[in-house]
Amino acid sequence: MRAVDRVFEALDAHLDPDRSWLVGSPWFEPPDQLRRAISDAACGSRYNYPPPQGLAELRTAVTELHDREELSLDSAQVVITHGAKSGLLAVLGALLQPGDEILHPLPCYPAYPAVAATLGATPVGVPREDGYSGWEPRTLAAAVTSRTRALVLSSPANPDGATLDSDQAQVLVGFCREQGLRLVCDEAYEAFRYAPDTDRLPAHWDPDLEVVVQVRSFSKTYALCGWRTGYIATDSPLIQRVTAWQSALLNPPNLLAQLALVAAPTVPRSFSVEARDRIRRRLEELVAVLVDAGLETMMPEGGFYVWTDVRPQLGATGHSDTAAWCADLARRYGIGLWPGEDYHAPGWVRVSAVACSDADWERALERLGEGLRSFTNGGKVQ
Ligand SMILES: Cc1ncc(COP(=O)(O)O)c(C=O)c1O
């Protein structure tokens, strides 16, 4: 059971619970070009399994998108996946044998240790504070063994928004090359980078993708979480192995979504710029409300979430763990926040800025501030 399931359970008791701080599914509409394209695809006459590596037209479209980022890619270096999470499963499935190890940051997206453990490998968390700035090769090298195969991270990161700057990206690529590891970069939030000097990704320092594996998603970029489509870009020998792994276990991703996403290069760049700016504005407003309610909170460097240390609040309300604190906040005020235990970071909570509709946003912020103030000023729970 995840810690957040206690929060969902507590929210169920409310007539009007606010779940919108929990999920990372954007509230805005996907681009018109893609909505039209999926409707055309549905009225077309293609019904069969797509090819195992994904539609050739979509892989070509992906290379066009990468050209715009000054990343030169051949369509043989791309496999279409059922989203980034499933892409992680496929790539780690292709890379790992039982008994192998991966390194990952702590806190991190829970799928990294979960997928590694499911595959019989050992996830080794390397603590990280203050973004990626303290994550030195010296610290990482101390965790490497003869069984370590990959370093897996997200940038921008879930839950804390940590985003590699250009120098950090270069250093990590060099480290992985030297140690013979693959650098698996989960770039689900690449379109949502707010910090300066984050233009150059690890892939820019490894143009042939012999070290770097880019795990990408259409879920967040185009507000298409439900289409379950993403892709992996890396060197073609590994792409062949990932394709074989995915094909054997999952079959290729949804044909209609693939056909529609061929139109992705026709989506104007302004779509992504506006989406990023709207989310950045929401995050700023959310940070201000949390700070006002007495929570020590910083603007994230990227992504969708505010990551907040609530250890002082746990003391004030007399809760022993964050899951209990979040469940109590949910039970008493109908507000759902994600407990840090699920990210291997007890004492912290994740607050999503993207799920609430525009119509409800102002009111939800007010309710959040009022609820947190009453909860944390209310003294110890009996
Ligand atoms: C870091 C990270 N990677 C991957 C995913 C999953 O993406 P997808 O919808 O493409 O499977 C998420 C979803 O929240 C995420 O936060």
Short mmCIF file of C-alpha atoms and ligand atoms in Angstrom, two decimals:
data_model
loop_
_atom_site.label_atom_id
_atom_site.label_comp_id
_atom_site.label_asym_id
_atom_site.label_seq_id
_atom_site.Cartn_x
_atom_site.Cartn_y
_atom_site.Cartn_z
CA MET A 1 0.00 0.00 0.00
CA ARG A 2 1.32 3.44 -0.91
CA ALA A 3 1.33 6.13 1.77
CA VAL A 4 -0.92 8.26 -0.46
CA ASP A 5 -3.63 5.60 -0.37
CA ARG A 6 -4.31 6.65 3.23
CA VAL A 7 -4.89 10.18 1.93
CA PHE A 8 -7.29 9.02 -0.79
CA GLU A 9 -9.18 6.98 1.80
CA ALA A 10 -9.49 10.01 4.12
CA LEU A 11 -10.62 12.26 1.26
CA ASP A 12 -13.41 9.82 0.41
CA ALA A 13 -15.18 10.87 3.62
CA HIS A 14 -15.63 14.41 2.23
CA LEU A 15 -18.45 15.61 0.05
CA ASP A 16 -16.18 18.07 -1.70
CA PRO A 17 -12.61 16.79 -1.35
CA ASP A 18 -9.71 18.56 -3.03
CA ARG A 19 -7.67 15.92 -4.80
CA SER A 20 -6.21 18.40 -7.24
CA TRP A 21 -2.96 18.87 -5.27
CA LEU A 22 -2.18 15.20 -5.76
CA VAL A 23 -2.01 14.35 -9.43
CA GLY A 24 0.39 15.36 -12.20
CA SER A 25 -2.08 15.41 -15.07
CA PRO A 26 -2.25 18.91 -16.67
CA TRP A 27 -5.58 20.74 -16.60
CA PHE A 28 -5.24 22.46 -19.98
CA GLU A 29 -6.43 21.09 -23.31
CA PRO A 30 -4.03 19.25 -25.62
CA PRO A 31 -3.04 20.97 -28.90
CA ASP A 32 -5.85 21.19 -31.51
CA GLN A 33 -3.57 19.67 -34.14
CA LEU A 34 -3.30 16.44 -32.14
CA ARG A 35 -6.96 16.28 -31.18
CA ARG A 36 -7.96 16.62 -34.83
CA ALA A 37 -5.34 14.08 -35.87
CA ILE A 38 -6.61 11.39 -33.48
CA SER A 39 -10.15 11.95 -34.67
CA ASP A 40 -8.99 11.53 -38.30
CA ALA A 41 -7.05 8.41 -37.32
CA ALA A 42 -10.13 6.94 -35.65
CA CYS A 43 -12.11 7.43 -38.87
CA GLY A 44 -9.34 5.94 -41.00
CA SER A 45 -8.81 2.35 -41.96
CA ARG A 46 -5.79 1.23 -39.97
CA TYR A 47 -6.61 -1.25 -37.25
CA ASN A 48 -3.71 -3.66 -36.95
CA TYR A 49 -0.76 -3.90 -34.60
CA PRO A 50 1.74 -1.14 -35.29
CA PRO A 51 5.33 -2.29 -35.98
CA PRO A 52 7.27 -3.35 -32.85
CA GLN A 53 9.55 -0.31 -32.92
CA GLY A 54 6.63 2.07 -33.51
CA LEU A 55 5.34 3.73 -36.69
CA ALA A 56 8.18 4.80 -38.97
CA GLU A 57 6.37 8.14 -39.57
CA LEU A 58 6.22 8.82 -35.84
CA ARG A 59 9.88 7.94 -35.34
CA THR A 60 10.71 10.38 -38.14
CA ALA A 61 8.53 13.02 -36.47
CA VAL A 62 10.51 12.46 -33.25
CA THR A 63 13.78 13.10 -35.11
CA GLU A 64 12.30 16.40 -36.36
CA LEU A 65 11.40 17.41 -32.80
CA HIS A 66 14.94 16.58 -31.69
CA ASP A 67 16.44 18.64 -34.54
CA ARG A 68 14.77 21.67 -32.97
CA GLU A 69 16.61 20.93 -29.74
CA GLU A 70 19.88 20.66 -31.70
CA LEU A 71 19.94 16.93 -31.07
CA SER A 72 20.60 14.95 -34.19
CA LEU A 73 18.84 11.62 -34.15
CA ASP A 74 18.30 8.82 -36.64
CA SER A 75 14.89 7.14 -36.62
CA ALA A 76 16.71 3.83 -35.95
CA GLN A 77 17.63 5.35 -32.58
CA VAL A 78 13.98 5.65 -31.48
CA VAL A 79 11.44 3.19 -30.13
CA ILE A 80 7.88 4.28 -29.33
CA THR A 81 6.74 3.20 -25.85
CA HIS A 82 3.54 3.14 -23.80
CA GLY A 83 4.66 6.32 -22.00
CA ALA A 84 7.76 7.08 -19.96
CA LYS A 85 7.00 4.71 -17.09
CA SER A 86 6.60 1.78 -19.39
CA GLY A 87 9.67 3.01 -21.30
CA LEU A 88 11.66 2.79 -18.07
CA LEU A 89 10.47 -0.76 -17.57
CA ALA A 90 11.46 -1.70 -21.13
CA VAL A 91 14.87 -0.08 -20.99
CA LEU A 92 15.74 -1.47 -17.57
CA GLY A 93 14.37 -4.84 -18.69
CA ALA A 94 16.79 -4.74 -21.60
CA LEU A 95 19.75 -3.55 -19.51
CA LEU A 96 19.50 -5.49 -16.26
CA GLN A 97 19.98 -9.09 -15.16
CA PRO A 98 18.88 -10.32 -11.73
CA GLY A 99 21.54 -9.27 -9.20
CA ASP A 100 22.56 -6.15 -11.15
CA GLU A 101 22.32 -2.74 -9.53
CA ILE A 102 21.16 0.73 -10.50
CA LEU A 103 21.92 4.03 -8.82
CA HIS A 104 19.16 6.57 -8.42
CA PRO A 105 18.69 9.81 -6.49
CA LEU A 106 16.89 10.05 -3.19
CA PRO A 107 14.24 11.41 -3.25
CA CYS A 108 13.16 10.02 -6.60
CA TYR A 109 10.22 8.98 -8.75
CA PRO A 110 9.10 5.73 -7.06
CA ALA A 111 9.14 3.77 -10.33
CA TYR A 112 12.97 3.63 -10.43
CA PRO A 113 13.51 1.45 -7.35
CA ALA A 114 10.21 -0.38 -7.96
CA VAL A 115 11.05 -1.37 -11.55
CA ALA A 116 14.60 -2.40 -10.66
CA ALA A 117 13.35 -4.56 -7.77
CA THR A 118 10.67 -6.14 -9.99
CA LEU A 119 13.40 -7.16 -12.41
CA GLY A 120 15.40 -8.80 -9.61
CA ALA A 121 17.97 -5.99 -9.56
CA THR A 122 18.99 -3.91 -6.55
CA PRO A 123 18.16 -0.19 -6.49
CA VAL A 124 20.78 1.85 -4.65
CA GLY A 125 19.59 5.30 -3.60
CA VAL A 126 22.17 8.08 -3.41
CA PRO A 127 20.83 10.95 -1.28
CA ARG A 128 20.60 14.34 -2.89
CA GLU A 129 19.79 17.70 -1.35
CA ASP A 130 19.60 21.12 -2.87
CA GLY A 131 18.83 19.94 -6.39
CA TYR A 132 21.61 18.18 -8.28
CA SER A 133 24.27 20.59 -7.04
CA GLY A 134 25.57 18.34 -4.26
CA TRP A 135 25.56 15.20 -6.38
CA GLU A 136 29.28 14.85 -6.99
CA PRO A 137 30.95 12.03 -8.95
CA ARG A 138 32.93 11.26 -5.78
CA THR A 139 29.72 10.48 -3.87
CA LEU A 140 28.30 8.46 -6.75
CA ALA A 141 31.54 6.52 -7.31
CA ALA A 142 31.41 5.33 -3.70
CA ALA A 143 28.09 3.59 -4.49
CA VAL A 144 29.29 1.87 -7.71
CA THR A 145 30.04 -1.87 -7.58
CA SER A 146 30.97 -4.43 -10.25
CA ARG A 147 27.20 -5.06 -10.67
CA THR A 148 26.16 -1.43 -11.26
CA ARG A 149 24.76 -1.02 -14.76
CA ALA A 150 22.98 2.33 -14.87
CA LEU A 151 22.37 5.66 -13.21
CA VAL A 152 18.66 6.49 -13.45
CA LEU A 153 17.36 10.00 -12.80
CA SER A 154 14.76 12.51 -13.86
CA SER A 155 15.48 16.10 -14.86
CA PRO A 156 13.34 18.05 -14.14
CA ALA A 157 12.76 15.67 -11.26
CA ASN A 158 9.66 14.35 -9.66
CA PRO A 159 9.10 15.11 -6.77
CA ASP A 160 11.34 18.14 -6.17
CA GLY A 161 11.80 19.69 -9.62
CA ALA A 162 15.61 19.42 -9.45
CA THR A 163 16.97 20.13 -12.93
CA LEU A 164 20.47 19.41 -14.19
CA ASP A 165 22.25 22.51 -15.41
CA SER A 166 24.51 22.20 -18.44
CA ASP A 167 27.68 21.62 -16.38
CA GLN A 168 26.06 18.99 -14.18
CA ALA A 169 24.75 17.21 -17.29
CA GLN A 170 28.26 17.14 -18.76
CA VAL A 171 29.82 15.90 -15.51
CA LEU A 172 27.29 13.05 -15.15
CA VAL A 173 27.80 11.94 -18.76
CA GLY A 174 31.58 11.89 -18.17
CA PHE A 175 31.14 9.96 -14.92
CA CYS A 176 28.93 7.30 -16.53
CA ARG A 177 31.25 6.97 -19.52
CA GLU A 178 34.24 6.49 -17.22
CA GLN A 179 32.42 3.94 -15.05
CA GLY A 180 30.90 2.04 -18.00
CA LEU A 181 27.32 2.85 -16.92
CA ARG A 182 24.30 3.92 -18.95
CA LEU A 183 22.80 7.26 -17.94
CA VAL A 184 19.03 6.73 -18.11
CA CYS A 185 17.50 10.23 -18.21
CA ASP A 186 13.79 10.38 -17.56
CA GLU A 187 12.87 13.58 -19.40
CA ALA A 188 9.09 13.42 -18.94
CA TYR A 189 9.16 17.09 -17.81
CA GLU A 190 11.77 18.40 -20.26
CA ALA A 191 9.33 21.03 -21.59
CA PHE A 192 8.99 22.51 -18.11
CA ARG A 193 12.42 23.89 -17.17
CA TYR A 194 12.42 27.21 -15.29
CA ALA A 195 16.00 27.57 -14.04
CA PRO A 196 18.76 29.30 -16.02
CA ASP A 197 21.53 27.31 -17.81
CA THR A 198 19.41 24.18 -18.25
CA ASP A 199 19.29 24.25 -22.05
CA ARG A 200 21.91 21.58 -22.59
CA LEU A 201 20.73 18.11 -21.68
CA PRO A 202 22.94 15.07 -21.03
CA ALA A 203 22.25 14.03 -24.67
CA HIS A 204 24.00 17.21 -25.89
CA TRP A 205 27.20 15.89 -24.30
CA ASP A 206 26.79 12.44 -25.87
CA PRO A 207 25.56 13.09 -29.42
CA ASP A 208 25.70 9.41 -30.48
CA LEU A 209 23.73 8.38 -27.38
CA GLU A 210 26.21 5.64 -26.51
CA VAL A 211 25.94 6.50 -22.82
CA VAL A 212 22.67 8.42 -22.53
CA VAL A 213 19.21 6.87 -22.81
CA GLN A 214 16.52 9.53 -23.17
CA VAL A 215 13.17 8.40 -21.79
CA ARG A 216 10.52 10.77 -23.11
CA SER A 217 6.78 11.13 -22.82
CA PHE A 218 3.98 12.92 -24.65
CA SER A 219 1.94 12.85 -21.41
CA LYS A 220 3.09 16.09 -19.84
CA THR A 221 4.38 18.03 -22.86
CA TYR A 222 1.04 17.95 -24.69
CA ALA A 223 -1.30 17.26 -21.74
CA LEU A 224 -1.94 13.76 -23.10
CA CYS A 225 -1.47 11.55 -20.04
CA GLY A 226 -4.34 9.32 -21.15
CA TRP A 227 -2.86 8.52 -24.56
CA ARG A 228 -0.08 6.48 -22.89
CA THR A 229 2.58 7.24 -25.46
CA GLY A 230 6.24 8.16 -25.22
CA TYR A 231 9.55 7.05 -26.67
CA ILE A 232 13.13 6.14 -25.96
CA ALA A 233 16.08 7.58 -27.85
CA THR A 234 19.47 5.91 -27.57
CA ASP A 235 22.00 4.01 -29.69
CA SER A 236 20.42 1.60 -32.13
CA PRO A 237 21.81 -1.67 -30.65
CA LEU A 238 20.10 -0.86 -27.33
CA ILE A 239 16.97 0.26 -29.20
CA GLN A 240 16.82 -3.20 -30.78
CA ARG A 241 17.00 -4.85 -27.35
CA VAL A 242 14.39 -2.51 -25.86
CA THR A 243 12.11 -3.17 -28.84
CA ALA A 244 12.47 -6.92 -28.40
CA TRP A 245 11.79 -6.66 -24.66
CA GLN A 246 8.72 -4.44 -25.13
CA SER A 247 7.42 -6.54 -27.98
CA ALA A 248 7.73 -9.78 -26.01
CA LEU A 249 5.95 -8.42 -22.94
CA LEU A 250 3.70 -5.54 -23.92
CA ASN A 251 3.25 -5.39 -27.69
CA PRO A 252 3.54 -1.98 -29.41
CA PRO A 253 1.67 1.10 -28.11
CA ASN A 254 -1.74 2.27 -29.26
CA LEU A 255 -1.98 2.76 -33.03
CA LEU A 256 -4.38 5.74 -32.98
CA ALA A 257 -2.20 7.72 -30.58
CA GLN A 258 0.84 6.95 -32.72
CA LEU A 259 -0.93 8.00 -35.93
CA ALA A 260 -2.06 11.26 -34.30
CA LEU A 261 1.33 12.09 -32.83
CA VAL A 262 2.86 12.09 -36.32
CA ALA A 263 1.39 15.61 -36.34
CA ALA A 264 3.46 16.66 -33.29
CA PRO A 265 5.92 18.73 -35.36
CA THR A 266 2.96 20.84 -36.58
CA VAL A 267 2.11 21.96 -33.03
CA PRO A 268 3.32 25.56 -32.79
CA ARG A 269 6.15 26.16 -30.35
CA SER A 270 3.98 28.75 -28.62
CA PHE A 271 1.90 25.86 -27.20
CA SER A 272 4.83 24.64 -25.07
CA VAL A 273 6.02 28.14 -24.17
CA GLU A 274 2.55 29.12 -22.95
CA ALA A 275 2.03 25.86 -21.07
CA ARG A 276 5.39 26.27 -19.33
CA ASP A 277 4.69 29.90 -18.38
CA ARG A 278 1.23 29.11 -17.07
CA ILE A 279 2.57 26.32 -14.87
CA ARG A 280 5.46 28.47 -13.68
CA ARG A 281 2.97 31.19 -12.64
CA ARG A 282 0.85 28.66 -10.78
CA LEU A 283 3.90 27.30 -8.97
CA GLU A 284 4.85 30.83 -7.89
CA GLU A 285 1.36 31.43 -6.51
CA LEU A 286 1.35 28.06 -4.78
CA VAL A 287 4.75 28.70 -3.17
CA ALA A 288 3.49 32.07 -1.89
CA VAL A 289 0.42 30.44 -0.28
CA LEU A 290 2.50 27.69 1.34
CA VAL A 291 5.06 30.18 2.69
CA ASP A 292 2.23 32.31 4.03
CA ALA A 293 0.86 29.23 5.82
CA GLY A 294 4.25 28.81 7.53
CA LEU A 295 5.75 26.06 5.35
CA GLU A 296 9.35 26.46 4.27
CA THR A 297 9.11 26.22 0.51
CA MET A 298 11.14 27.18 -2.55
CA MET A 299 10.22 27.64 -6.20
CA PRO A 300 11.17 24.41 -8.03
CA GLU A 301 13.70 24.50 -10.90
CA GLY A 302 11.34 22.58 -13.16
CA GLY A 303 8.36 20.25 -13.40
CA PHE A 304 4.88 20.40 -11.89
CA TYR A 305 5.35 20.14 -8.14
CA VAL A 306 6.26 22.03 -5.00
CA TRP A 307 8.27 19.88 -2.59
CA THR A 308 7.98 21.01 0.99
CA ASP A 309 9.67 20.12 4.24
CA VAL A 310 6.91 19.71 6.85
CA ARG A 311 9.03 18.31 9.69
CA PRO A 312 8.37 21.37 11.91
CA GLN A 313 4.62 20.99 11.26
CA LEU A 314 4.72 17.30 12.24
CA GLY A 315 6.17 18.33 15.58
CA ALA A 316 3.53 21.02 16.06
CA THR A 317 0.62 18.69 15.37
CA GLY A 318 2.18 15.73 17.19
CA HIS A 319 2.18 13.33 14.23
CA SER A 320 4.87 10.70 14.03
CA ASP A 321 4.99 10.42 10.24
CA THR A 322 4.03 12.37 7.13
CA ALA A 323 1.53 9.81 5.90
CA ALA A 324 -0.45 10.21 9.15
CA TRP A 325 -0.11 14.02 8.94
CA CYS A 326 -1.40 14.09 5.33
CA ALA A 327 -4.21 11.64 6.12
CA ASP A 328 -5.31 13.81 9.05
CA LEU A 329 -5.17 16.98 6.94
CA ALA A 330 -7.31 15.17 4.37
CA ARG A 331 -9.77 13.88 6.97
CA ARG A 332 -10.24 17.22 8.73
CA TYR A 333 -9.99 19.72 5.87
CA GLY A 334 -10.59 17.71 2.70
CA ILE A 335 -7.15 18.67 1.31
CA GLY A 336 -5.01 16.00 -0.33
CA LEU A 337 -1.20 16.31 -0.33
CA TRP A 338 1.21 13.51 -1.28
CA PRO A 339 3.27 12.15 1.64
CA GLY A 340 7.04 11.97 1.16
CA GLU A 341 7.24 8.34 2.31
CA ASP A 342 6.27 7.30 -1.24
CA TYR A 343 9.38 9.14 -2.49
CA HIS A 344 11.61 7.65 0.21
CA ALA A 345 11.61 11.05 1.91
CA PRO A 346 9.55 11.03 5.11
CA GLY A 347 9.01 14.54 6.50
CA TRP A 348 8.30 16.04 3.07
CA VAL A 349 5.15 16.48 1.00
CA ARG A 350 4.58 16.96 -2.73
CA VAL A 351 1.99 19.50 -3.88
CA SER A 352 0.93 19.44 -7.53
CA ALA A 353 0.19 22.73 -9.28
CA VAL A 354 -1.31 21.32 -12.46
CA ALA A 355 -4.48 19.34 -11.84
CA CYS A 356 -6.90 22.02 -10.65
CA SER A 357 -9.05 23.71 -13.31
CA ASP A 358 -8.58 27.44 -13.95
CA ALA A 359 -12.12 28.07 -12.71
CA ASP A 360 -11.33 26.47 -9.31
CA TRP A 361 -7.72 27.61 -8.90
CA GLU A 362 -8.18 30.80 -6.82
CA ARG A 363 -10.67 29.17 -4.45
CA ALA A 364 -8.52 26.04 -4.11
CA LEU A 365 -5.51 28.18 -3.16
CA GLU A 366 -7.57 29.97 -0.52
CA ARG A 367 -8.86 26.69 0.90
CA LEU A 368 -5.35 25.25 0.95
CA GLY A 369 -3.92 28.25 2.84
CA GLU A 370 -6.80 28.37 5.33
CA GLY A 371 -6.79 24.60 5.88
CA LEU A 372 -3.03 24.45 6.46
CA ARG A 373 -3.07 27.40 8.85
CA SER A 374 -5.93 25.98 10.93
CA PHE A 375 -4.40 22.50 10.90
CA THR A 376 -0.90 23.52 11.94
CA ASN A 377 -2.03 26.17 14.45
CA GLY A 378 -4.58 23.86 16.01
CA GLY A 379 -2.08 22.28 18.39
CA LYS A 380 -1.40 18.62 18.96
CA VAL A 381 -3.89 16.01 17.83
CA GLN A 382 -5.40 14.15 20.78
C1 LIG B 1 9.41 11.51 -13.44
C2 LIG B 1 8.28 10.84 -14.15
N1 LIG B 1 8.55 9.96 -15.10
C3 LIG B 1 7.58 9.33 -15.77
C4 LIG B 1 6.26 9.56 -15.48
C5 LIG B 1 5.20 8.79 -16.21
O1 LIG B 1 5.02 9.29 -17.47
P1 LIG B 1 4.07 8.56 -18.52
O2 LIG B 1 2.71 9.11 -18.35
O3 LIG B 1 4.67 8.91 -19.84
O4 LIG B 1 4.16 7.10 -18.25
C6 LIG B 1 5.92 10.47 -14.50
C7 LIG B 1 4.49 10.71 -14.18
O5 LIG B 1 4.12 11.37 -13.26
C8 LIG B 1 6.94 11.13 -13.81
O6 LIG B 1 6.67 11.97 -12.83
#
